[in-house]
Coordinates of C-alpha atoms and ligand atoms in Angstrom, one line a residue:
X1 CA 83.7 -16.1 49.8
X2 CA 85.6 -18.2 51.9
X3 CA 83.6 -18.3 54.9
X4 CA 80.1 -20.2 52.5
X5 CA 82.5 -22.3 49.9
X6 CA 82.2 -25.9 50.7
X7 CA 84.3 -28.6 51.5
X8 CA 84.3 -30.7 48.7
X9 CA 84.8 -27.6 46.3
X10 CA 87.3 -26.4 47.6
X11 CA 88.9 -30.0 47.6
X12 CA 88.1 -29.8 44.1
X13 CA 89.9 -26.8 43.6
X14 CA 92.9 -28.2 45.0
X15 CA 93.1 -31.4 43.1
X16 CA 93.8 -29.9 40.2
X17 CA 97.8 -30.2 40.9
X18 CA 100.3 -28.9 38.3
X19 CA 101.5 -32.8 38.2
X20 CA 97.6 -33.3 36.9
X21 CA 97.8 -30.9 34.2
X22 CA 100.9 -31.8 33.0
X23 CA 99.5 -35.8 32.5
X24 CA 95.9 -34.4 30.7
X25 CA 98.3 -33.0 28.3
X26 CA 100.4 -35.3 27.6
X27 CA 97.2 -37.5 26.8
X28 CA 96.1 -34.7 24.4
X29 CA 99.5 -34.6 22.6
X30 CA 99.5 -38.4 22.7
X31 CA 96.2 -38.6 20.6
X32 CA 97.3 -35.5 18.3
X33 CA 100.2 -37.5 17.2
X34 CA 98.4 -40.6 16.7
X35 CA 96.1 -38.1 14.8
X36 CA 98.5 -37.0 13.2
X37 CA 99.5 -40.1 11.5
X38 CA 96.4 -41.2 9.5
X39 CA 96.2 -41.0 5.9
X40 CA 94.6 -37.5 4.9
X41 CA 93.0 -39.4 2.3
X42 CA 90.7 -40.9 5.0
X43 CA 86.9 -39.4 5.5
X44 CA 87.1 -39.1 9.4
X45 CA 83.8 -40.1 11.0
X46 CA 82.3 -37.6 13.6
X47 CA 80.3 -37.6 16.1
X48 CA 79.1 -35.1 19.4
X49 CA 76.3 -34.7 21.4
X50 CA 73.7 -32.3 20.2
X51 CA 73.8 -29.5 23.4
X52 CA 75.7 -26.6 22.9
X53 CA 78.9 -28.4 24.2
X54 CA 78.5 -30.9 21.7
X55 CA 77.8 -28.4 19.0
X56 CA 81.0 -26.2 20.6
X57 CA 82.7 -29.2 20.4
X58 CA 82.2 -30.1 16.9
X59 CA 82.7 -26.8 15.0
X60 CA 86.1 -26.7 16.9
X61 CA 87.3 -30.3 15.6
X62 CA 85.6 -29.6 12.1
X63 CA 87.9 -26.1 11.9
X64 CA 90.2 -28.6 12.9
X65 CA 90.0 -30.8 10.1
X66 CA 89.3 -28.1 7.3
X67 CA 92.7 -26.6 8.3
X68 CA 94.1 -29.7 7.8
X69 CA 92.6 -30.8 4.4
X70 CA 91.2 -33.7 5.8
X71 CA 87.5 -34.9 4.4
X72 CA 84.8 -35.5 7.3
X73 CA 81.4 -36.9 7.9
X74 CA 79.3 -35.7 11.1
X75 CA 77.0 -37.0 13.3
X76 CA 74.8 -34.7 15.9
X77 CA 73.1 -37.6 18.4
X78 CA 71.1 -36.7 21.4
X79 CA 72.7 -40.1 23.4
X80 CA 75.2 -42.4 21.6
X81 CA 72.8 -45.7 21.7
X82 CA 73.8 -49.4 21.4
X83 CA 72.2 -48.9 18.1
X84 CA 73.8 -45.9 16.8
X85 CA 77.3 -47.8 17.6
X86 CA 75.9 -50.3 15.8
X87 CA 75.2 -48.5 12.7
X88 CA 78.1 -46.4 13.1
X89 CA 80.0 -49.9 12.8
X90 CA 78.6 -51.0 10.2
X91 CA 79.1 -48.1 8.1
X92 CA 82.5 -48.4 5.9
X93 CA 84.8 -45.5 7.7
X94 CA 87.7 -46.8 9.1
X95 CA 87.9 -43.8 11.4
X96 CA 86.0 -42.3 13.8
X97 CA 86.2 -39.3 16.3
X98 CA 83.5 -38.8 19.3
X99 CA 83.4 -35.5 20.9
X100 CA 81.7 -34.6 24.1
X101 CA 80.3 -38.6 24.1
X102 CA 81.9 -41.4 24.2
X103 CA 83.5 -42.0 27.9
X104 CA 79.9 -43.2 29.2
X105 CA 79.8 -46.1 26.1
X106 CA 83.3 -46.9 26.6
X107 CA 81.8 -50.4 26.5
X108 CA 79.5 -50.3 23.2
X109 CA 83.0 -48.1 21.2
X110 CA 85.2 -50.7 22.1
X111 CA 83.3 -53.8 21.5
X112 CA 81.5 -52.4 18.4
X113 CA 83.9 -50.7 16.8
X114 CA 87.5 -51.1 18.2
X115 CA 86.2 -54.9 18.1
X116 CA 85.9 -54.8 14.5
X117 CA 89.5 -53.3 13.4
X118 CA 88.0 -49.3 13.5
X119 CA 90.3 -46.8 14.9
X120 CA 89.1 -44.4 17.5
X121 CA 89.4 -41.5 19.3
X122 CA 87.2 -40.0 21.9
X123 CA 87.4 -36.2 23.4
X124 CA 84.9 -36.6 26.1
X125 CA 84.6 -34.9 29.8
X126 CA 82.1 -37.3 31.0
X127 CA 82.3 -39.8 33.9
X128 CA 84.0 -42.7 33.5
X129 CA 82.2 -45.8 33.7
X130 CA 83.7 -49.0 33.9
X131 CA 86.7 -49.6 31.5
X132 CA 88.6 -46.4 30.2
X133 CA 91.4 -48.0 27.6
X134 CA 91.7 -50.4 24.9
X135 CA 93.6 -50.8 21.9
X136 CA 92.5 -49.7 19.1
X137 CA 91.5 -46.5 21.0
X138 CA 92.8 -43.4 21.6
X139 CA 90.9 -42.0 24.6
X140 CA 91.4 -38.3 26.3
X141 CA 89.6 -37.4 29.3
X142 CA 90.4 -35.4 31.7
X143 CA 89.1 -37.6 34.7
X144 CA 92.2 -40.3 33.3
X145 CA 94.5 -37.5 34.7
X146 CA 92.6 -37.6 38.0
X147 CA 91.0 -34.0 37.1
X148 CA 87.4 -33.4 37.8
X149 CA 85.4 -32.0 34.7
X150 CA 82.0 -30.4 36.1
X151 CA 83.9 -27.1 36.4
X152 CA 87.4 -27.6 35.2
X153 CA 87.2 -28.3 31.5
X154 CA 84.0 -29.1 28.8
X155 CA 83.8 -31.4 25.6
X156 CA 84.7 -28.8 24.3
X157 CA 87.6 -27.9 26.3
X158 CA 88.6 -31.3 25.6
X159 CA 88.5 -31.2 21.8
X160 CA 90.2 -27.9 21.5
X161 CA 93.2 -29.0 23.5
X162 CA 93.3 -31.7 21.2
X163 CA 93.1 -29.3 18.1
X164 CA 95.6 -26.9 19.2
X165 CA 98.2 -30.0 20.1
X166 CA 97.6 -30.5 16.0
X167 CA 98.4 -27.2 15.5
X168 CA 98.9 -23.4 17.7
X169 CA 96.9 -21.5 14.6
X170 CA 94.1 -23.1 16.1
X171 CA 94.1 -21.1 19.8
X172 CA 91.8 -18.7 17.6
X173 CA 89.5 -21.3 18.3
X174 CA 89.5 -21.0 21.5
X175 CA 86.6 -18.9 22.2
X176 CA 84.3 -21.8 20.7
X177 CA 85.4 -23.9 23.5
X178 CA 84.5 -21.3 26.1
X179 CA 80.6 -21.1 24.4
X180 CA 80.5 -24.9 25.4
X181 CA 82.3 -24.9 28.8
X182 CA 79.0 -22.0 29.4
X183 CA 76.8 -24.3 27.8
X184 CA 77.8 -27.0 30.4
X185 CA 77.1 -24.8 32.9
X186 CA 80.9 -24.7 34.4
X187 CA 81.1 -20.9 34.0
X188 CA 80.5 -19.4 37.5
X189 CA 81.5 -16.1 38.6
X190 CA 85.0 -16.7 36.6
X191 CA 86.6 -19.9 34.6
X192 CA 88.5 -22.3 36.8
X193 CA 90.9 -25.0 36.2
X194 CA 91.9 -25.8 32.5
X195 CA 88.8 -23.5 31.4
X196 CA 91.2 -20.8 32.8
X197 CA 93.9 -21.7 30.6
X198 CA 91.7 -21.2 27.3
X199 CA 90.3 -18.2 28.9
X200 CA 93.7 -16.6 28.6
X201 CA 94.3 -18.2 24.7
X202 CA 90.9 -16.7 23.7
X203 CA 92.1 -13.5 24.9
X204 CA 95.3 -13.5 23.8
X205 CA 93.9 -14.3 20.2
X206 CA 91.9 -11.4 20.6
X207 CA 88.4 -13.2 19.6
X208 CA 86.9 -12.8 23.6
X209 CA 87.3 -10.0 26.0
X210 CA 85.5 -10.2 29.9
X211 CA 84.4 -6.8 31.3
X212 CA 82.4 -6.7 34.3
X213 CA 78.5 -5.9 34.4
X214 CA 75.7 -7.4 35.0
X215 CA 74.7 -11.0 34.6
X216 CA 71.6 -10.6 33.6
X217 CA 70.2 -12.6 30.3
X218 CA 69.7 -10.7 27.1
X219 CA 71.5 -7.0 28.0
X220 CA 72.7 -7.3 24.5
X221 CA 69.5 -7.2 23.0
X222 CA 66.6 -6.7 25.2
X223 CA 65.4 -2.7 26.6
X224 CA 67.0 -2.6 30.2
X225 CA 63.6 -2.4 31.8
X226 CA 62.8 -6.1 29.8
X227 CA 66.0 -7.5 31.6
X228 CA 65.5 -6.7 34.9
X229 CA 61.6 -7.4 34.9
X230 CA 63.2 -11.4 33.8
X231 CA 65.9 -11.7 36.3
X232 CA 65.0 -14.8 37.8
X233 CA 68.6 -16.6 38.2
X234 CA 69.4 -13.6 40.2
X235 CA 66.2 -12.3 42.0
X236 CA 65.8 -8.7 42.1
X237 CA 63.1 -8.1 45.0
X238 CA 60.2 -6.3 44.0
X239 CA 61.7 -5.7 40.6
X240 CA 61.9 -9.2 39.0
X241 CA 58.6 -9.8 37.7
X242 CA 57.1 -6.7 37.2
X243 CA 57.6 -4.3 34.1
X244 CA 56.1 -0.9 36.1
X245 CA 58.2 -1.7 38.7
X246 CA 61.3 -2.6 36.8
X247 CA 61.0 1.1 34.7
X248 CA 60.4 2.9 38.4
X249 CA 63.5 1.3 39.6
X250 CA 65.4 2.5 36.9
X251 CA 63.9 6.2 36.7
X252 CA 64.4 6.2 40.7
X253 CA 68.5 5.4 39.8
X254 CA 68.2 8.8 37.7
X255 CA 68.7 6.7 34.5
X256 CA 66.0 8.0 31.6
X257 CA 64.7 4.3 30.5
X258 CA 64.2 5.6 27.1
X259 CA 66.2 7.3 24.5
X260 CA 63.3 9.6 21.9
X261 CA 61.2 7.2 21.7
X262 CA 62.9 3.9 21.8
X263 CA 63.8 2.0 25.0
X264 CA 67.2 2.0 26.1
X265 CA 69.3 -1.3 26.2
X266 CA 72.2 -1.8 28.8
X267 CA 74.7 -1.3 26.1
X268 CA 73.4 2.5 25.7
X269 CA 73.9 3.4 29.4
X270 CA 77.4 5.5 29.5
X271 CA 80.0 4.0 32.2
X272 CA 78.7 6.4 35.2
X273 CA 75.5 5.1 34.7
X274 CA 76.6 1.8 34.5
X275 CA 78.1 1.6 37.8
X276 CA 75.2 3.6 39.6
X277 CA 72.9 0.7 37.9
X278 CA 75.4 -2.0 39.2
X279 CA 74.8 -0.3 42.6
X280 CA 71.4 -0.1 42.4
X281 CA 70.7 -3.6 42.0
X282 CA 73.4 -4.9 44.1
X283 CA 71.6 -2.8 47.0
X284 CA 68.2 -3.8 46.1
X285 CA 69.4 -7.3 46.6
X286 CA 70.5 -7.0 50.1
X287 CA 68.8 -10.3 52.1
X288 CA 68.9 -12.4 49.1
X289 CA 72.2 -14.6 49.2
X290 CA 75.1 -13.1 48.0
X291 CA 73.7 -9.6 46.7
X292 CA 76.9 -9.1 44.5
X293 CA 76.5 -12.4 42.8
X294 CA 74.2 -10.2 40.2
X295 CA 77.9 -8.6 38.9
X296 CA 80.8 -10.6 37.3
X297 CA 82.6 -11.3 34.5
X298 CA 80.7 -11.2 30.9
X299 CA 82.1 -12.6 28.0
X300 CA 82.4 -10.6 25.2
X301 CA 83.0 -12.4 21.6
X302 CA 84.5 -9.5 19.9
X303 CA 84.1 -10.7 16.7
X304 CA 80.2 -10.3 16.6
X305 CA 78.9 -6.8 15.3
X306 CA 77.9 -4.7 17.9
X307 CA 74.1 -5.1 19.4
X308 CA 73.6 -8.8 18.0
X309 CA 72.6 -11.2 20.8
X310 CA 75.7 -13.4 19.7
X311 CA 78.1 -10.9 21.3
X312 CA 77.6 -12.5 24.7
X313 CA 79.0 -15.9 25.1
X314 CA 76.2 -16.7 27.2
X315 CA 73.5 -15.8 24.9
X316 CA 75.6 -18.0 22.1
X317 CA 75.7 -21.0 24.1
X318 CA 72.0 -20.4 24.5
X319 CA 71.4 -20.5 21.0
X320 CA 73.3 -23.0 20.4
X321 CA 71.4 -25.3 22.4
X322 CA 67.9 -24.3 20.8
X323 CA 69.9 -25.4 17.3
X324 CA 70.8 -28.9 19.2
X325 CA 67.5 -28.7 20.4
X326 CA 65.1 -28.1 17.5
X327 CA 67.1 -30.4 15.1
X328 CA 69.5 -27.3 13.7
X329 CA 72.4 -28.8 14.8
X330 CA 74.9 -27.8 11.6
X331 CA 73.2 -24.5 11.6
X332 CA 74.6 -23.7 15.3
X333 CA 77.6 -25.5 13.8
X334 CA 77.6 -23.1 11.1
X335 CA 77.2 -20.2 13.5
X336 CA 80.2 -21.3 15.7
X337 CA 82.4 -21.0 12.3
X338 CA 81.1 -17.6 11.4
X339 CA 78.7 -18.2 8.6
X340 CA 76.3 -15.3 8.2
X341 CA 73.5 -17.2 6.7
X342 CA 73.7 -19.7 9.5
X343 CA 73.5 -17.2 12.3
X344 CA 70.1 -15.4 11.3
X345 CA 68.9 -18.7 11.0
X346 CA 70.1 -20.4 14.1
X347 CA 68.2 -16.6 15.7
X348 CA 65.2 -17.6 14.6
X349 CA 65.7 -21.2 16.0
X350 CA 66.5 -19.9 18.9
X351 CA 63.0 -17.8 18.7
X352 CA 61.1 -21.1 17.9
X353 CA 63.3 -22.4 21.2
X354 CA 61.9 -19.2 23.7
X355 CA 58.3 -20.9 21.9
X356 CA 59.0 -24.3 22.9
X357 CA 60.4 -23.5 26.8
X358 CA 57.3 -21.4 26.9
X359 CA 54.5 -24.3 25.9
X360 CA 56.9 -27.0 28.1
X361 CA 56.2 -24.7 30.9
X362 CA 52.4 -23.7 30.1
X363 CA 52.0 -27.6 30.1
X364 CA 53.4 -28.6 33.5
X365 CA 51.7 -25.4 34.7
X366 CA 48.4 -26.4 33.8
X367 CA 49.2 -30.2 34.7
X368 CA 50.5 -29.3 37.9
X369 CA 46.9 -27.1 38.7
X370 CA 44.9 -30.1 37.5
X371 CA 46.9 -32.3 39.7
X372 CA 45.4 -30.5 42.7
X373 CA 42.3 -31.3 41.4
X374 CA 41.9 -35.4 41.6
X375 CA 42.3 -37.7 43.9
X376 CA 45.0 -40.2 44.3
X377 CA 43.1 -42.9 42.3
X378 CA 43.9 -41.0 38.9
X379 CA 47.2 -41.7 37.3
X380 CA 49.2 -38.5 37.8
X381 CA 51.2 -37.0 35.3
X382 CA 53.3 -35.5 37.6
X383 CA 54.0 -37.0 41.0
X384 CA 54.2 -34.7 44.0
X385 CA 56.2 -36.3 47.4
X386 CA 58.4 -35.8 50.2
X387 CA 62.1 -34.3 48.8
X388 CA 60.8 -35.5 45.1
X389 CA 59.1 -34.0 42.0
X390 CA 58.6 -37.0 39.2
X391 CA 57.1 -35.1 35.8
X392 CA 55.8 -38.0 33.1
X393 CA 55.3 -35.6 30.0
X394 CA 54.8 -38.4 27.5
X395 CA 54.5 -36.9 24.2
X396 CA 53.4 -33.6 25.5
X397 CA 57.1 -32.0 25.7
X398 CA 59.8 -32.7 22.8
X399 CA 62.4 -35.4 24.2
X400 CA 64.8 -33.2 23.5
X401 CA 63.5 -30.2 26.0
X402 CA 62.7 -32.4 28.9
X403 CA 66.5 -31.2 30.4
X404 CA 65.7 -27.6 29.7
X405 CA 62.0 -28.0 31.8
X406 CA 63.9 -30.0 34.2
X407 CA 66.3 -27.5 34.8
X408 CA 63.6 -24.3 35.3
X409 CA 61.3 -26.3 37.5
X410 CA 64.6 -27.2 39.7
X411 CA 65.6 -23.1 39.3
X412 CA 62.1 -22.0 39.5
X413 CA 62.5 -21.9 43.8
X414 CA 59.0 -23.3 44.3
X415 CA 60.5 -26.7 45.9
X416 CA 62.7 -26.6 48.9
X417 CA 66.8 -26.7 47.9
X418 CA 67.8 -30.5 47.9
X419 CA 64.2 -31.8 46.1
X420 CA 65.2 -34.5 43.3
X421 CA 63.4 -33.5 40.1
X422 CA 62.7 -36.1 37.7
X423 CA 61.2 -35.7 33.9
X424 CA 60.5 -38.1 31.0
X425 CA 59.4 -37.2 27.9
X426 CA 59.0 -39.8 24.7
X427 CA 61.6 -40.1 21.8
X428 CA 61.4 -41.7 18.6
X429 CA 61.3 -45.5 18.4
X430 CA 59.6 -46.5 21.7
X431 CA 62.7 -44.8 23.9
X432 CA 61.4 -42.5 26.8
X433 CA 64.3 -39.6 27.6
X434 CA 64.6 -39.2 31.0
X435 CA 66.0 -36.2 33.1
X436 CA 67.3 -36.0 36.3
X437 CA 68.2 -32.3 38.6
X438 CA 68.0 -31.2 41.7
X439 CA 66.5 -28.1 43.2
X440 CA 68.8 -25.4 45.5
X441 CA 72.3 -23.9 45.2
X442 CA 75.2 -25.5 44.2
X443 CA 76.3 -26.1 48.0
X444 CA 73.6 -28.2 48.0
X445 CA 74.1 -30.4 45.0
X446 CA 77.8 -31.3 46.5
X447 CA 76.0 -33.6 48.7
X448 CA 74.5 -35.8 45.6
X449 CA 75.8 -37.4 42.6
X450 CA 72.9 -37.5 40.7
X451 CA 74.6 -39.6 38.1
X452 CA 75.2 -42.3 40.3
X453 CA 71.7 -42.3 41.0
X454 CA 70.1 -41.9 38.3
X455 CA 72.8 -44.9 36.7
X456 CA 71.7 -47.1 39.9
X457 CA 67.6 -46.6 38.9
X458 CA 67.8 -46.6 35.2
X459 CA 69.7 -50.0 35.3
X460 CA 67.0 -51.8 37.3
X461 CA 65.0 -51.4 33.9
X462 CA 67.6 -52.4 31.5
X463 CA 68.4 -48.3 30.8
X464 CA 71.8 -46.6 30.4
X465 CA 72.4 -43.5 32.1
X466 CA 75.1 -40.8 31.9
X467 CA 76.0 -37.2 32.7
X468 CA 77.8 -35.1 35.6
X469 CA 77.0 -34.7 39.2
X470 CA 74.7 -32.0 38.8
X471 CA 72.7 -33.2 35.9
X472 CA 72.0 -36.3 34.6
X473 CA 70.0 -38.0 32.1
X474 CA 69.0 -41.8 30.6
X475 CA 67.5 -43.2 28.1
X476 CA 65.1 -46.2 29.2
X477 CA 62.0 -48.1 27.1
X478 CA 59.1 -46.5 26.7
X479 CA 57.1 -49.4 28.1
X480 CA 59.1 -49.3 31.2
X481 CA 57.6 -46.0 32.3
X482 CA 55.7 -47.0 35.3
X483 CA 58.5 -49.5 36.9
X484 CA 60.9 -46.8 36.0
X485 CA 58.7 -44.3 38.1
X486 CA 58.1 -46.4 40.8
X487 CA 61.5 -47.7 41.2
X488 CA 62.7 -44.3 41.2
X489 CA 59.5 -43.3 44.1
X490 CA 61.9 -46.1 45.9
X491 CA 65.3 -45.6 45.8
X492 CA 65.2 -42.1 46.1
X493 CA 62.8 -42.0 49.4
X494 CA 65.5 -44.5 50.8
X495 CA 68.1 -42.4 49.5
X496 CA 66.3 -38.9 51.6
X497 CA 66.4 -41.0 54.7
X498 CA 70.2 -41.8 54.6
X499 CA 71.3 -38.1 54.0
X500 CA 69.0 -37.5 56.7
X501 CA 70.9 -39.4 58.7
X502 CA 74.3 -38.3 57.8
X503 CA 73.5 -34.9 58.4
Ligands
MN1 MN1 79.7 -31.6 27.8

């Protein structure tokens, strides 16, 4: 493993010092006391992002507060706006609590709210931009303590640090902060940094277990032969892709794909079979980088009954995000908490979420074909160039799933590794939503910041930015579209040339 890490991760690694660890939590038990010391009699003001980190975050803090007897009102926003601080200031609470948001409006908190006598407190993981302190706010992040958050801790993380400095009964809640460190994206092959540290709480208080298997989507739920047919994070040569291929491979492992008459799901294979499987696939993807990446650590939440989809961590982050997503946000809040009622209705969200992906993707798809078709004089709804894919999906894609198509075309291997992908889709209220990856491993993506990019191009059209290194997103006018795109056609071509360069 060694021998292909990168510099700069393993840099990473190594910056997060005892020394910093120790100062992170002395701002988290900083901010519980301060907690600690208003009136119970005070409705506490919420507010978190709507992505499963968000939604993590806030069922973790809610717990929180129920524990406590304290009385809250909650918030899910998809970006914390100038005008939701706004409204959020004029509103009569006297205090307020951001989770997973906050850091990037730093700003907009402290002039809007701080500025006008409000107390608050922000559990965020986000970049810092500009100032970080203030009075009249009470902010914890791990990046104050000089640790790096894409891997090392989530909003999540974050806010259950926070609620177990409040009180140790609440490490059963520590499994909720795992969900949303997945969501973020920072599980990979193992926890690291202070993710590690919950790992071991969730364990100890018995709600999580890791075994190793396959990390292949849906082995909870879907037949085996379903699974490996959709492996497309981990290509399985001439098996991905193809269903009569994908029950061959099986049969040729001398695994029966059925059992009577019904399909068999990964969770019915016995432990023999199970490793010859592991095998299997592992050989099958010899050529492809890292053949064994296919096994690792899956996160069991053990207390989920048996075959539901919400036993994997993984597929609960998922679903979580369709909630966000498709406006169910206190229903995957709901499901975070354990309410029955609230999980079989944040799975058939997440069914209506498969839908959506599915009609995103049949759109750009058909787009992208047409786009072959015309000549340059047409105004193209998605822009094809050197090193950069720009996608303009107006009102044909929700605002809120222009990340999630983001993210698959960057995945989807049909750009070279390092191509910038860039997506806008229309919001309410004349805002265009605006999402930024880029396409290749993650050795790759060490060499850009896309949030400093995306922050540099957004603000030559009056737009605010935010996000991590690896994803990033803004929020811009919708009438500012076309400078937008053609500052963007600009700065990035110049920005190709330099790494160039460098290289
Ligand atoms: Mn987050």
């Amino acid at each position: 493993m060694e021998a292909v890490s990168g510099k700069k991760v393993l840099n990473e690694e190594a910056d997060v010092t005892p020394e910093k660890i120790e100062a992170f939590k002395l701002l988290v038990k900083e901010a519980a006391a301060a907690f600690s010391l208003v009136d119970k009699a005070e409705t506490i003001r919420l507010v978190s992002h709507l992505d499963a980190d968000g939604l993590s975050s806030a069922a973790v803090v809610i717990k929180t507060f129920l524990r406590e007897n304290r009385k809250y009102c909650l918030s899910i926003v998809p970006q914390l706006t100038e005008e939701i601080a706004l409204e959020l200031a004029a509103e009569s609470y006297s205090h307020y609590v951001f989770t997973d948001l906050g850091t990037g409006q730093f700003g907009l908190l402290k002039k809007h709210l701080a500025g006008n006598g409000k107390k608050v407190f922000i559990l965020d993981h986000h970049h810092m931009q500009g100032e970080s302190a203030a009075e009249g706010v009470v902010h914890v992040n791990p990046h104050l303590a000089g640790i790096e958050s894409s891997r090392e801790i989530s909003g999540a993380g974050v806010s259950y640090f926070f609620s177990k400095a409040l009180s140790v009964k609440n490490t059963d809640l520590a499994h909720i902060a795992l969900i949303g460190a997945i969501g973020d994206m920072q599980e990979d092959n193992g926890f690291s940094g202070l993710n590690k540290e919950i790992l071991l709480d969730a364990k100890a208080a018995g709600t999580l277990k890791a075994i190793t298997g396959l990390r292949l989507f849906g082995v909870q739920t879907k037949p085996l032969h379903k699974v490996l047919e959709y492996s497309s994070e981990f290509l399985i040569p001439g098996v991905t892709g193809s269903e009569s291929a994908a029950i061959q491979f099986i049969q040729q492992l001398g695994i029966s794909p059925k059992s009577g008459s019904s399909w068999k799901k990964l969770t019915d294979l016995n432990d023999e079979e199970l490793v010859r499987l592991a095998t299997g696939v592992v050989l099958q993807r010899i050529g492809q980088q890292s053949p064994e990446a296919i096994i690792g650590p899956v996160y069991i939440l053990k207390q989920e009954v048996d075959g539901s989809p919400l036993r994997d961590a993984r597929e609960f982050a998922t679903l979580l995000n369709a909630c966000g997503r498709l406006g169910k946000a206190s229903v995957g809040i709901g499901a975070c908490l354990g309410d029955t009622k609230c999980k079989d209705e944040a799975l058939r969200t997440l069914g209506d979420y498969k839908q959506q992906i599915a009609s995103s993707l049949t759109w750009y798809e058909k787009t992208l074909k047409q786009n072959s078709m015309f000549g340059n004089s047409q105004k193209k709804s998605i822009i094809l160039e050197n090193g950069l894919i720009i996608i303009n999906a107006e009102d044909n894609v929700l605002s809120t799933m222009i990340g999630t198509l983001a993210s698959i075309v960057a995945k989807s291997s049909n750009f070279p590794p390092g191509t910038f992908v860039l997506s806008l889709a229309r919001a309410p209220d004349n805002f265009t939503k605006v999402s930024f990856r880029l396409a290749g491993e993650k050795m790759v993506k060490a060499d850009f910041n896309l949030m400093e990019l995306l922050t540099a191009i957004a603000a030559t059209v009056g737009g605010q930015a935010g996000g991590h290194h690896e994803a990033a997103g803004a929020i811009i006018k919708t009438e500012k579209e076309d400078e937008f795109i053609t500052e963007a056609r600009r700065y990035l071509a110049a920005r190709r040339i330099e790494e160039k360069v460098t290289l």
